[in-house]
């Protein structure tokens, strides 16, 4: 029995290390914006260990980092639609279009690697961009994330429905 508890504790520590939990990203989280404007893109780090935080970039020079989502307890029945409930807001001055212009859908073997999933807003799809991209590395994305002082390697927190 003691080995089961030690094994469980070890798994928890390893999962926190792998997912790179960053508690400071949750400070200041509040209700999502009601009318944020047109979405340029939404991006998250592909993470099989948890629901990742999600960054949405808007035309108006603002962004939201979604950090909390509705979840059901294991014994509850509910739909599987992901709904984020809290976000941290900010503004940027970076030319985020460089990120889209740099992307290409080079679908290499993604099974053993970390990558970003980027979804483009409808207005930009109408301008000729694809709906979604996979980004393995991006100089411009790294610069943008540095400017707004965010990392996307954290898990969103579950807010359980009663």
mmCIF file of C-alpha atoms in Angstrom:
data_model
loop_
_atom_site.group_PDB
_atom_site.id
_atom_site.type_symbol
_atom_site.label_atom_id
_atom_site.label_comp_id
_atom_site.label_asym_id
_atom_site.label_seq_id
_atom_site.Cartn_x
_atom_site.Cartn_y
_atom_site.Cartn_z
ATOM 1 C CA UNK A 1 0.000 0.000 0.000
ATOM 2 C CA UNK A 2 2.842 2.368 0.878
ATOM 3 C CA UNK A 3 4.374 1.795 -2.559
ATOM 4 C CA UNK A 4 1.123 2.879 -4.250
ATOM 5 C CA UNK A 5 1.169 6.208 -2.415
ATOM 6 C CA UNK A 6 4.828 6.781 -3.218
ATOM 7 C CA UNK A 7 4.226 5.880 -6.854
ATOM 8 C CA UNK A 8 1.247 8.290 -7.013
ATOM 9 C CA UNK A 9 3.298 11.089 -5.469
ATOM 10 C CA UNK A 10 6.128 10.427 -7.903
ATOM 11 C CA UNK A 11 3.709 10.580 -10.866
ATOM 12 C CA UNK A 12 2.299 13.896 -9.621
ATOM 13 C CA UNK A 13 5.766 15.411 -9.285
ATOM 14 C CA UNK A 14 6.794 14.187 -12.727
ATOM 15 C CA UNK A 15 3.617 15.500 -14.364
ATOM 16 C CA UNK A 16 4.111 18.938 -12.788
ATOM 17 C CA UNK A 17 7.709 18.962 -14.019
ATOM 18 C CA UNK A 18 6.765 17.887 -17.549
ATOM 19 C CA UNK A 19 3.860 20.305 -17.969
ATOM 20 C CA UNK A 20 5.807 23.225 -16.545
ATOM 21 C CA UNK A 21 3.086 24.552 -14.256
ATOM 22 C CA UNK A 22 3.435 28.280 -13.782
ATOM 23 C CA UNK A 23 1.125 29.536 -11.052
ATOM 24 C CA UNK A 24 1.901 33.215 -11.701
ATOM 25 C CA UNK A 25 0.024 33.158 -15.018
ATOM 26 C CA UNK A 26 -3.214 32.636 -13.099
ATOM 27 C CA UNK A 27 -2.955 35.845 -11.076
ATOM 28 C CA UNK A 28 -5.340 38.488 -12.320
ATOM 29 C CA UNK A 29 -7.569 36.034 -14.181
ATOM 30 C CA UNK A 30 -11.169 37.192 -14.531
ATOM 31 C CA UNK A 31 -14.196 36.713 -16.770
ATOM 32 C CA UNK A 32 -13.386 36.635 -20.513
ATOM 33 C CA UNK A 33 -13.967 39.764 -22.603
ATOM 34 C CA UNK A 34 -17.523 40.088 -23.913
ATOM 35 C CA UNK A 35 -16.792 41.910 -27.197
ATOM 36 C CA UNK A 36 -13.057 41.658 -27.818
ATOM 37 C CA UNK A 37 -13.143 42.295 -31.563
ATOM 38 C CA UNK A 38 -11.923 40.219 -34.482
ATOM 39 C CA UNK A 39 -9.679 37.269 -33.693
ATOM 40 C CA UNK A 40 -6.404 37.149 -35.593
ATOM 41 C CA UNK A 41 -5.446 33.775 -34.194
ATOM 42 C CA UNK A 42 -5.664 31.451 -31.224
ATOM 43 C CA UNK A 43 -2.672 29.397 -30.193
ATOM 44 C CA UNK A 44 -1.845 26.737 -27.634
ATOM 45 C CA UNK A 45 0.930 24.289 -26.984
ATOM 46 C CA UNK A 46 -0.016 20.725 -27.830
ATOM 47 C CA UNK A 47 -0.016 18.887 -24.503
ATOM 48 C CA UNK A 48 -1.336 15.373 -24.052
ATOM 49 C CA UNK A 49 -0.967 15.540 -20.274
ATOM 50 C CA UNK A 50 -3.572 18.275 -19.687
ATOM 51 C CA UNK A 51 -5.816 20.971 -21.153
ATOM 52 C CA UNK A 52 -3.346 23.725 -22.125
ATOM 53 C CA UNK A 53 -3.736 27.439 -21.567
ATOM 54 C CA UNK A 54 -4.889 29.157 -24.755
ATOM 55 C CA UNK A 55 -3.775 32.526 -26.094
ATOM 56 C CA UNK A 56 -6.202 34.461 -28.298
ATOM 57 C CA UNK A 57 -4.841 37.492 -30.172
ATOM 58 C CA UNK A 58 -7.277 40.199 -31.286
ATOM 59 C CA UNK A 59 -6.996 42.931 -33.946
ATOM 60 C CA UNK A 60 -7.376 45.749 -31.453
ATOM 61 C CA UNK A 61 -3.900 45.093 -30.037
ATOM 62 C CA UNK A 62 -5.256 43.039 -27.157
ATOM 63 C CA UNK A 63 -4.974 39.417 -26.123
ATOM 64 C CA UNK A 64 -6.477 36.994 -23.650
ATOM 65 C CA UNK A 65 -4.697 34.066 -22.076
ATOM 66 C CA UNK A 66 -7.391 31.587 -21.085
ATOM 67 C CA UNK A 67 -6.358 29.871 -17.856
ATOM 68 C CA UNK A 68 -9.460 28.115 -16.496
ATOM 69 C CA UNK A 69 -12.126 25.886 -18.033
ATOM 70 C CA UNK A 70 -15.402 24.186 -17.092
ATOM 71 C CA UNK A 71 -14.940 20.555 -16.162
ATOM 72 C CA UNK A 72 -17.034 17.697 -14.881
ATOM 73 C CA UNK A 73 -16.069 15.472 -12.026
ATOM 74 C CA UNK A 74 -15.361 11.897 -12.980
ATOM 75 C CA UNK A 75 -18.765 10.669 -11.779
ATOM 76 C CA UNK A 76 -20.806 13.308 -13.649
ATOM 77 C CA UNK A 77 -22.340 13.181 -17.116
ATOM 78 C CA UNK A 78 -21.778 16.270 -19.229
ATOM 79 C CA UNK A 79 -20.905 17.282 -22.777
ATOM 80 C CA UNK A 80 -17.316 17.279 -23.933
ATOM 81 C CA UNK A 81 -17.237 20.836 -25.321
ATOM 82 C CA UNK A 82 -14.269 22.795 -23.960
ATOM 83 C CA UNK A 83 -15.347 26.143 -22.506
ATOM 84 C CA UNK A 84 -12.764 28.465 -20.990
ATOM 85 C CA UNK A 85 -14.096 30.520 -18.062
ATOM 86 C CA UNK A 86 -11.267 32.805 -16.910
ATOM 87 C CA UNK A 87 -8.602 34.783 -18.726
ATOM 88 C CA UNK A 88 -5.745 37.178 -18.168
ATOM 89 C CA UNK A 89 -5.890 40.185 -20.483
ATOM 90 C CA UNK A 90 -3.187 42.379 -21.920
ATOM 91 C CA UNK A 91 -2.124 44.473 -24.882
ATOM 92 C CA UNK A 92 0.641 44.227 -27.443
ATOM 93 C CA UNK A 93 2.312 46.343 -30.098
ATOM 94 C CA UNK A 94 4.071 43.503 -31.954
ATOM 95 C CA UNK A 95 3.328 42.902 -35.645
ATOM 96 C CA UNK A 96 1.673 39.504 -35.114
ATOM 97 C CA UNK A 97 1.073 39.091 -38.842
ATOM 98 C CA UNK A 98 4.763 38.112 -39.089
ATOM 99 C CA UNK A 99 3.840 34.950 -37.178
ATOM 100 C CA UNK A 100 1.166 34.008 -39.714
ATOM 101 C CA UNK A 101 3.328 34.920 -42.689
ATOM 102 C CA UNK A 102 6.168 32.737 -41.382
ATOM 103 C CA UNK A 103 4.044 29.625 -40.852
ATOM 104 C CA UNK A 104 3.740 26.705 -43.171
ATOM 105 C CA UNK A 105 2.068 23.391 -42.603
ATOM 106 C CA UNK A 106 5.132 21.205 -42.684
ATOM 107 C CA UNK A 107 3.588 18.081 -41.187
ATOM 108 C CA UNK A 108 6.650 16.228 -40.024
ATOM 109 C CA UNK A 109 6.325 13.342 -37.565
ATOM 110 C CA UNK A 110 4.740 15.130 -34.609
ATOM 111 C CA UNK A 111 4.421 12.119 -32.321
ATOM 112 C CA UNK A 112 7.636 12.728 -30.385
ATOM 113 C CA UNK A 113 7.811 16.500 -30.400
ATOM 114 C CA UNK A 114 6.242 19.545 -28.818
ATOM 115 C CA UNK A 115 4.438 21.898 -31.150
ATOM 116 C CA UNK A 116 1.935 24.747 -31.226
ATOM 117 C CA UNK A 117 -1.538 24.524 -32.719
ATOM 118 C CA UNK A 118 -2.579 27.836 -34.272
ATOM 119 C CA UNK A 119 -6.140 28.550 -35.446
ATOM 120 C CA UNK A 120 -6.810 31.592 -37.619
ATOM 121 C CA UNK A 121 -9.843 33.853 -37.234
ATOM 122 C CA UNK A 122 -12.506 33.804 -39.961
ATOM 123 C CA UNK A 123 -11.653 37.291 -41.248
ATOM 124 C CA UNK A 124 -8.085 36.181 -41.968
ATOM 125 C CA UNK A 125 -9.155 32.921 -43.566
ATOM 126 C CA UNK A 126 -11.182 35.053 -45.993
ATOM 127 C CA UNK A 127 -7.926 36.927 -46.731
ATOM 128 C CA UNK A 128 -6.257 33.688 -47.833
ATOM 129 C CA UNK A 129 -4.770 32.163 -44.687
ATOM 130 C CA UNK A 130 -5.486 28.551 -43.751
ATOM 131 C CA UNK A 131 -7.749 27.715 -40.787
ATOM 132 C CA UNK A 132 -5.059 25.976 -38.819
ATOM 133 C CA UNK A 133 -1.304 25.602 -38.669
ATOM 134 C CA UNK A 134 1.174 23.479 -36.779
ATOM 135 C CA UNK A 135 4.229 25.394 -35.619
ATOM 136 C CA UNK A 136 7.338 23.511 -34.554
ATOM 137 C CA UNK A 137 9.540 26.587 -34.166
ATOM 138 C CA UNK A 138 8.966 30.264 -34.850
ATOM 139 C CA UNK A 139 11.343 33.151 -34.327
ATOM 140 C CA UNK A 140 8.466 35.619 -34.515
ATOM 141 C CA UNK A 141 6.233 33.700 -32.104
ATOM 142 C CA UNK A 142 9.118 33.565 -29.611
ATOM 143 C CA UNK A 143 9.640 37.332 -29.969
ATOM 144 C CA UNK A 144 5.909 37.995 -29.492
ATOM 145 C CA UNK A 145 5.677 35.802 -26.391
ATOM 146 C CA UNK A 146 8.765 37.531 -24.975
ATOM 147 C CA UNK A 147 7.184 40.962 -25.595
ATOM 148 C CA UNK A 148 4.004 40.081 -23.737
ATOM 149 C CA UNK A 149 5.983 38.062 -21.168
ATOM 150 C CA UNK A 150 4.027 34.817 -21.524
ATOM 151 C CA UNK A 151 4.833 31.164 -21.882
ATOM 152 C CA UNK A 152 2.284 28.684 -23.157
ATOM 153 C CA UNK A 153 3.689 25.615 -21.414
ATOM 154 C CA UNK A 154 1.188 25.556 -18.553
ATOM 155 C CA UNK A 155 -2.006 23.651 -17.930
ATOM 156 C CA UNK A 156 -5.328 25.410 -17.569
ATOM 157 C CA UNK A 157 -7.096 24.874 -14.258
ATOM 158 C CA UNK A 158 -10.327 22.930 -14.106
ATOM 159 C CA UNK A 159 -13.361 24.649 -12.563
ATOM 160 C CA UNK A 160 -15.658 21.837 -11.583
ATOM 161 C CA UNK A 161 -19.375 22.130 -12.235
ATOM 162 C CA UNK A 162 -21.502 21.263 -9.204
#
